[in-house]
Coordinates of N, CA, C and O in Angstrom, one line a residue:
X162 N -6.5 -8.0 -26.1 CA -6.3 -7.6 -24.7 C -6.5 -6.1 -24.5 O -6.1 -5.3 -25.3
X163 N -7.1 -5.7 -23.4 CA -7.4 -4.3 -23.2 C -6.1 -3.6 -22.8 O -5.2 -4.2 -22.3
X164 N -6.2 -2.3 -23.0 CA -5.0 -1.5 -22.6 C -4.9 -1.5 -21.0 O -5.9 -1.1 -20.3
X165 N -3.8 -1.9 -20.5 CA -3.7 -2.0 -19.0 C -3.9 -0.6 -18.3 O -4.5 -0.6 -17.3
X166 N -3.5 0.4 -19.0 CA -3.7 1.8 -18.4 C -5.2 2.1 -18.3 O -5.6 2.7 -17.3
X167 N -6.0 1.7 -19.3 CA -7.4 2.0 -19.3 C -8.1 1.2 -18.3 O -9.1 1.6 -17.6
X168 N -7.7 -0.1 -18.1 CA -8.2 -1.0 -17.1 C -8.0 -0.4 -15.7 O -8.9 -0.3 -14.8
X169 N -6.8 0.1 -15.5 CA -6.4 0.7 -14.2 C -7.2 2.0 -14.0 O -7.7 2.3 -12.9
X170 N -7.4 2.8 -15.1 CA -8.2 4.0 -15.0 C -9.7 3.7 -14.6 O -10.3 4.4 -13.7
X171 N -10.2 2.6 -15.1 CA -11.6 2.2 -14.8 C -11.7 1.8 -13.3 O -12.6 2.1 -12.6
X172 N -10.7 1.1 -12.8 CA -10.6 0.7 -11.4 C -10.5 1.9 -10.4 O -11.1 1.9 -9.4
X173 N -9.7 2.8 -10.8 CA -9.4 4.0 -10.0 C -10.5 5.1 -10.1 O -10.6 5.9 -9.2
X174 N -11.2 5.1 -11.2 CA -12.2 6.1 -11.4 C -11.6 7.4 -12.0 O -12.3 8.4 -12.2
X175 N -10.3 7.4 -12.3 CA -9.7 8.5 -13.0 C -8.4 8.0 -13.6 O -8.0 6.8 -13.4
X176 N -7.7 8.8 -14.3 CA -6.5 8.4 -15.0 C -5.4 8.2 -13.9 O -5.3 9.0 -13.0
X177 N -4.6 7.2 -14.0 CA -3.5 7.1 -13.1 C -2.5 8.2 -13.2 O -2.4 8.8 -14.3
X178 N -1.7 8.5 -12.2 CA -0.6 9.5 -12.4 C 0.3 9.1 -13.5 O 0.5 7.9 -13.8
X179 N 0.9 10.1 -14.2 CA 1.9 9.7 -15.3 C 3.0 8.8 -14.9 O 3.3 7.9 -15.7
X180 N 3.4 8.9 -13.7 CA 4.5 8.0 -13.2 C 4.0 6.5 -13.2 O 4.8 5.6 -13.5
X181 N 2.8 6.3 -12.8 CA 2.2 5.0 -12.8 C 1.9 4.5 -14.2 O 2.1 3.4 -14.5
X182 N 1.3 5.4 -15.0 CA 0.9 5.0 -16.4 C 2.2 4.6 -17.2 O 2.1 3.9 -18.2
X183 N 3.3 5.1 -16.8 CA 4.6 4.8 -17.5 C 5.2 3.5 -17.2 O 6.1 3.0 -17.8
X184 N 4.6 2.8 -16.2 CA 5.1 1.4 -15.9 C 4.8 0.5 -17.0 O 3.9 0.6 -17.8
X185 N 5.6 -0.6 -17.1 CA 5.4 -1.6 -18.1 C 4.0 -2.3 -18.0 O 3.4 -2.3 -16.9
X186 N 3.5 -2.8 -19.1 CA 2.2 -3.3 -19.2 C 2.0 -4.5 -18.2 O 0.9 -4.5 -17.6
X187 N 2.9 -5.3 -18.1 CA 2.7 -6.4 -17.1 C 2.6 -6.0 -15.7 O 1.9 -6.5 -14.9
X188 N 3.3 -4.9 -15.4 CA 3.3 -4.3 -14.0 C 1.9 -3.7 -13.8 O 1.3 -3.9 -12.7
X189 N 1.4 -3.0 -14.8 CA 0.0 -2.4 -14.7 C -1.0 -3.5 -14.6 O -2.0 -3.3 -13.8
X190 N -0.8 -4.6 -15.3 CA -1.8 -5.7 -15.2 C -1.8 -6.3 -13.7 O -2.8 -6.6 -13.2
X191 N -0.6 -6.5 -13.2 CA -0.5 -7.0 -11.8 C -1.1 -6.0 -10.8 O -1.8 -6.4 -9.9
X192 N -0.9 -4.7 -11.0 CA -1.4 -3.7 -10.1 C -2.9 -3.7 -10.2 O -3.6 -3.7 -9.2
X193 N -3.5 -3.8 -11.4 CA -5.0 -3.9 -11.6 C -5.5 -5.1 -10.9 O -6.6 -5.1 -10.2
X194 N -4.8 -6.3 -11.0 CA -5.3 -7.5 -10.4 C -5.2 -7.4 -8.9 O -6.2 -7.8 -8.2
X195 N -4.2 -6.7 -8.3 CA -4.1 -6.6 -6.9 C -5.1 -5.6 -6.4 O -5.7 -5.8 -5.3
X196 N -5.5 -4.6 -7.1 CA -6.5 -3.7 -6.7 C -7.9 -4.4 -6.7 O -8.7 -4.2 -5.8
X197 N -8.1 -5.2 -7.7 CA -9.4 -5.9 -7.8 C -9.5 -6.9 -6.6 O -10.5 -7.0 -5.9
X198 N -8.4 -7.6 -6.3 CA -8.4 -8.5 -5.1 C -8.6 -7.8 -3.8 O -9.3 -8.2 -2.9
X199 N -8.0 -6.6 -3.7 CA -8.1 -5.8 -2.4 C -9.5 -5.3 -2.3 O -10.1 -5.3 -1.1
X200 N -10.2 -4.9 -3.3 CA -11.6 -4.5 -3.3 C -12.5 -5.6 -2.9 O -13.4 -5.4 -2.1
X201 N -12.2 -6.8 -3.4 CA -13.0 -8.0 -3.1 C -12.9 -8.3 -1.6 O -13.9 -8.5 -0.9
X202 N -11.6 -8.3 -1.1 CA -11.4 -8.5 0.3 C -12.0 -7.5 1.2 O -12.6 -7.8 2.3
X203 N -12.0 -6.2 0.7 CA -12.6 -5.2 1.5 C -14.2 -5.4 1.6 O -14.8 -5.1 2.6
X204 N -14.8 -5.8 0.4 CA -16.2 -6.0 0.4 C -16.6 -7.2 1.4 O -17.6 -7.1 2.1
X205 N -15.8 -8.2 1.4 CA -16.1 -9.3 2.3 C -15.9 -8.9 3.8 O -16.8 -9.2 4.6
X206 N -14.9 -8.1 4.1 CA -14.7 -7.6 5.4 C -15.8 -6.7 5.8 O -16.3 -6.8 7.0
X207 N -16.3 -5.8 4.9 CA -17.4 -4.9 5.2 C -18.7 -5.7 5.5 O -19.4 -5.4 6.5
X208 N -19.0 -6.7 4.7 CA -20.2 -7.5 4.9 C -20.1 -8.2 6.2 O -21.1 -8.2 6.9
X209 N -19.0 -8.7 6.6 CA -18.8 -9.4 7.9 C -19.0 -8.4 9.0 O -19.7 -8.7 10.0
X210 N -18.5 -7.2 8.9 CA -18.6 -6.2 9.9 C -20.1 -5.8 10.1 O -20.6 -5.6 11.2
X211 N -20.8 -5.6 9.0 CA -22.2 -5.2 9.0 C -23.0 -6.3 9.7 O -23.8 -6.0 10.6
X212 N -22.8 -7.6 9.3 CA -23.5 -8.7 9.9 C -23.2 -8.8 11.4 O -24.1 -9.1 12.2
X213 N -22.0 -8.6 11.8 CA -21.6 -8.6 13.2 C -22.3 -7.5 14.0 O -22.8 -7.7 15.1
X214 N -22.4 -6.3 13.4 CA -23.0 -5.2 14.1 C -24.5 -5.4 14.2 O -25.1 -5.0 15.2
X215 N -25.1 -6.0 13.2 CA -26.5 -6.2 13.2 C -27.0 -7.3 14.2 O -28.1 -7.3 14.6
X216 N -26.0 -8.1 14.7 CA -26.4 -9.0 15.8 C -26.9 -8.3 17.1 O -27.6 -8.9 17.9
X217 N -26.5 -7.1 17.2 CA -26.9 -6.3 18.4 C -28.3 -5.7 18.2 O -28.9 -5.3 19.2
X218 N -28.8 -5.8 17.0 CA -30.2 -5.3 16.7 C -31.2 -6.4 16.9 O -30.9 -7.5 16.4
X219 N -32.3 -6.1 17.5 CA -33.3 -7.2 17.6 C -33.7 -7.7 16.3 O -33.8 -7.0 15.3
X220 N -33.9 -9.0 16.2 CA -34.2 -9.8 15.0 C -35.3 -9.1 14.1 O -35.1 -9.0 12.9
X221 N -36.4 -8.7 14.7 CA -37.5 -8.2 13.8 C -37.1 -6.9 13.1 O -37.7 -6.5 12.1
X222 N -36.1 -6.2 13.7 CA -35.7 -4.9 13.1 C -34.5 -5.0 12.2 O -34.1 -4.0 11.5
X223 N -33.8 -6.1 12.1 CA -32.6 -6.2 11.4 C -32.7 -5.8 9.9 O -31.9 -5.1 9.3
X224 N -33.8 -6.3 9.3 CA -34.0 -6.0 7.8 C -34.1 -4.5 7.6 O -33.5 -4.0 6.7
X225 N -34.9 -3.9 8.4 CA -35.1 -2.4 8.3 C -33.8 -1.7 8.5 O -33.5 -0.8 7.8
X226 N -33.1 -2.0 9.6 CA -31.9 -1.3 9.9 C -30.8 -1.5 8.8 O -30.2 -0.6 8.4
X227 N -30.8 -2.7 8.3 CA -29.8 -3.0 7.2 C -30.2 -2.2 5.9 O -29.3 -1.6 5.3
X228 N -31.5 -2.1 5.7 CA -31.9 -1.3 4.5 C -31.6 0.2 4.7 O -31.1 0.8 3.8
X229 N -31.7 0.7 5.9 CA -31.4 2.1 6.2 C -29.9 2.3 6.1 O -29.5 3.3 5.5
X230 N -29.1 1.4 6.6 CA -27.7 1.6 6.5 C -27.1 1.4 5.1 O -26.2 2.2 4.7
X231 N -27.6 0.5 4.3 CA -27.1 0.2 3.0 C -27.8 0.9 1.9 O -27.4 0.8 0.7
X232 N -29.0 1.4 2.1 CA -29.7 2.1 1.1 C -30.6 1.2 0.3 O -30.8 0.1 0.2

């Protein structure tokens, strides 16, 4: 099993604050799971928002506009 603190660090992109890193391993695991679920939900919501906004763009231009917006 991976170190829960290192998994959380990977999700956050930096080391968690000492007060968070001091939490029990099972709590860190739950926190990492909740962060992962929240990011998935955010990705789904963002994709839905982009698709909704693109409905206002004429069909022949949607692919180009989406590429410009998302890179």
